[in-house]
mmCIF file of C-alpha atoms in Angstrom:
data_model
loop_
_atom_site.group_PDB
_atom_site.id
_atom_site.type_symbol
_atom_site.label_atom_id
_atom_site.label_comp_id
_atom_site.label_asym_id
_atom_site.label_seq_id
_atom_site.Cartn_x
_atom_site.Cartn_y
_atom_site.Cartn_z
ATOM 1 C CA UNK A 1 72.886 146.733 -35.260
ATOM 2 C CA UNK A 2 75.389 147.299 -31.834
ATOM 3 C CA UNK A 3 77.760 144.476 -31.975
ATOM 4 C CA UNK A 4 80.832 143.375 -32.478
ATOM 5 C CA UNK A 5 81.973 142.552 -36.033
ATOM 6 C CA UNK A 6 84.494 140.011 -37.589
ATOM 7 C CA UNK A 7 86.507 141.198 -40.622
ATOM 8 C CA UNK A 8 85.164 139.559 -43.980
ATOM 9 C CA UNK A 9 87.729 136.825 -44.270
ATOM 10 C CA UNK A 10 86.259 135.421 -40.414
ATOM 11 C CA UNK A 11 89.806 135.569 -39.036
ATOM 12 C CA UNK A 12 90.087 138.613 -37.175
ATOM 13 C CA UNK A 13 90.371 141.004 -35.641
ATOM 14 C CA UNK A 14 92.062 138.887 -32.913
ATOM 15 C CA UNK A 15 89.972 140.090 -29.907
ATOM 16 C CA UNK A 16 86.541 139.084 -31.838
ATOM 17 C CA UNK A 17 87.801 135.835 -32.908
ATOM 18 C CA UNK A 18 88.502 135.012 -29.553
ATOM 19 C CA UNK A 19 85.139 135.991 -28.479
ATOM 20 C CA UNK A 20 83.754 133.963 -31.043
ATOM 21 C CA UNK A 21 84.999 131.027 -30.544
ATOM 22 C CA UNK A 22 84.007 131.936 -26.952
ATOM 23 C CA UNK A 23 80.540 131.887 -27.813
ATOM 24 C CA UNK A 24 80.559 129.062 -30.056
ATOM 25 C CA UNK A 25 81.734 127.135 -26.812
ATOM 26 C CA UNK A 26 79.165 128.355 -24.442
ATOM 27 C CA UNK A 27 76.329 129.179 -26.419
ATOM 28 C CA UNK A 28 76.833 127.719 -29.657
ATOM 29 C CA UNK A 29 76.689 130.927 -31.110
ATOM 30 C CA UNK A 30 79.345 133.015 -32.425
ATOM 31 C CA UNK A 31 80.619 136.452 -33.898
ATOM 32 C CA UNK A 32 79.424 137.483 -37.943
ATOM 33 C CA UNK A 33 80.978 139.941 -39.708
ATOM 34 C CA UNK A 34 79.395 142.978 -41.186
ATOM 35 C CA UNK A 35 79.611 141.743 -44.887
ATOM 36 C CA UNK A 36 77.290 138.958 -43.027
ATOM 37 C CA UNK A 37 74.710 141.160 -41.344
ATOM 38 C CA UNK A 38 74.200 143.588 -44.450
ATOM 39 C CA UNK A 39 73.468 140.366 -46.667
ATOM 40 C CA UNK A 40 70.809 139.429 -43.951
ATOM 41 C CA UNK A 41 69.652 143.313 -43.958
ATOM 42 C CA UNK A 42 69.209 143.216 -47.928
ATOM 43 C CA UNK A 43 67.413 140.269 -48.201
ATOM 44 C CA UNK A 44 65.194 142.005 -45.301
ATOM 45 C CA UNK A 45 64.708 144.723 -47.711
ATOM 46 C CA UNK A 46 67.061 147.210 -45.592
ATOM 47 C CA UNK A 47 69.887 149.523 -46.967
ATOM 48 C CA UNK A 48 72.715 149.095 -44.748
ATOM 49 C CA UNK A 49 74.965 151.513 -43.797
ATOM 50 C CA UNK A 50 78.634 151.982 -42.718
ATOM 51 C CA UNK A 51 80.156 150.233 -39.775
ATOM 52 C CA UNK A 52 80.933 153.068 -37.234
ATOM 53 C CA UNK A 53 83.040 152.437 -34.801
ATOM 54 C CA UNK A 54 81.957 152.568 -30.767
ATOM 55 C CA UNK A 55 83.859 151.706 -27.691
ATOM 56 C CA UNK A 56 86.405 148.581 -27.704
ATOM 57 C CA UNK A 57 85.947 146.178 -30.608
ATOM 58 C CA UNK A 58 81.872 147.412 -30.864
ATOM 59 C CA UNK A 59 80.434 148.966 -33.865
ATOM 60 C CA UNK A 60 77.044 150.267 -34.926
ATOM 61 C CA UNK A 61 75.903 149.012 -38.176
ATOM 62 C CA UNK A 62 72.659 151.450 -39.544
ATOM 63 C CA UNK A 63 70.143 150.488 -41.891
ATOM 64 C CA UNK A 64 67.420 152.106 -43.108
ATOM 65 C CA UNK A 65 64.091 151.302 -45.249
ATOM 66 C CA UNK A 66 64.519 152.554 -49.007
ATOM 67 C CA UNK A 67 63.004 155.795 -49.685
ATOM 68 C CA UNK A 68 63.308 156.734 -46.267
ATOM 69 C CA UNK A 69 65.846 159.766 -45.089
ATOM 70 C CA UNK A 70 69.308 159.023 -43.540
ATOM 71 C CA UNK A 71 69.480 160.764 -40.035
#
């Protein structure tokens, strides 16, 4: 998962807040935080990984099937 990610309390950092409450204007959408999107990823039967960091506030958040090698 490419994205950016909220902190687990939903308050920060400041930058992503902003953008989420961006997107919760215009698209109804918003920003999740990675303690989100690994619950989702367990229940999907993923292992999730460590956020690692990527340019501005972005992040890559792995997964991977259990059983099956890291890379």
């Amino acid at each position: 998962m490419h994205d950016v990610f909220l902190n687990d309390a939903l308050d920060g950092p400041v930058a992503v807040a902003h953008y989420s409450a961006i997107l919760l204007t215009l698209t109804e959408g918003r920003a999740y935080s990675a303690a989100e999107y690994r619950a989702w990823m367990r229940e999907a039967g993923l292992e999730p990984g460590e956020v690692v960091p990527t340019l501005v506030h972005c992040g890559v958040l792995p997964a991977r099937k259990p059983g099956q090698p890291s890379r």
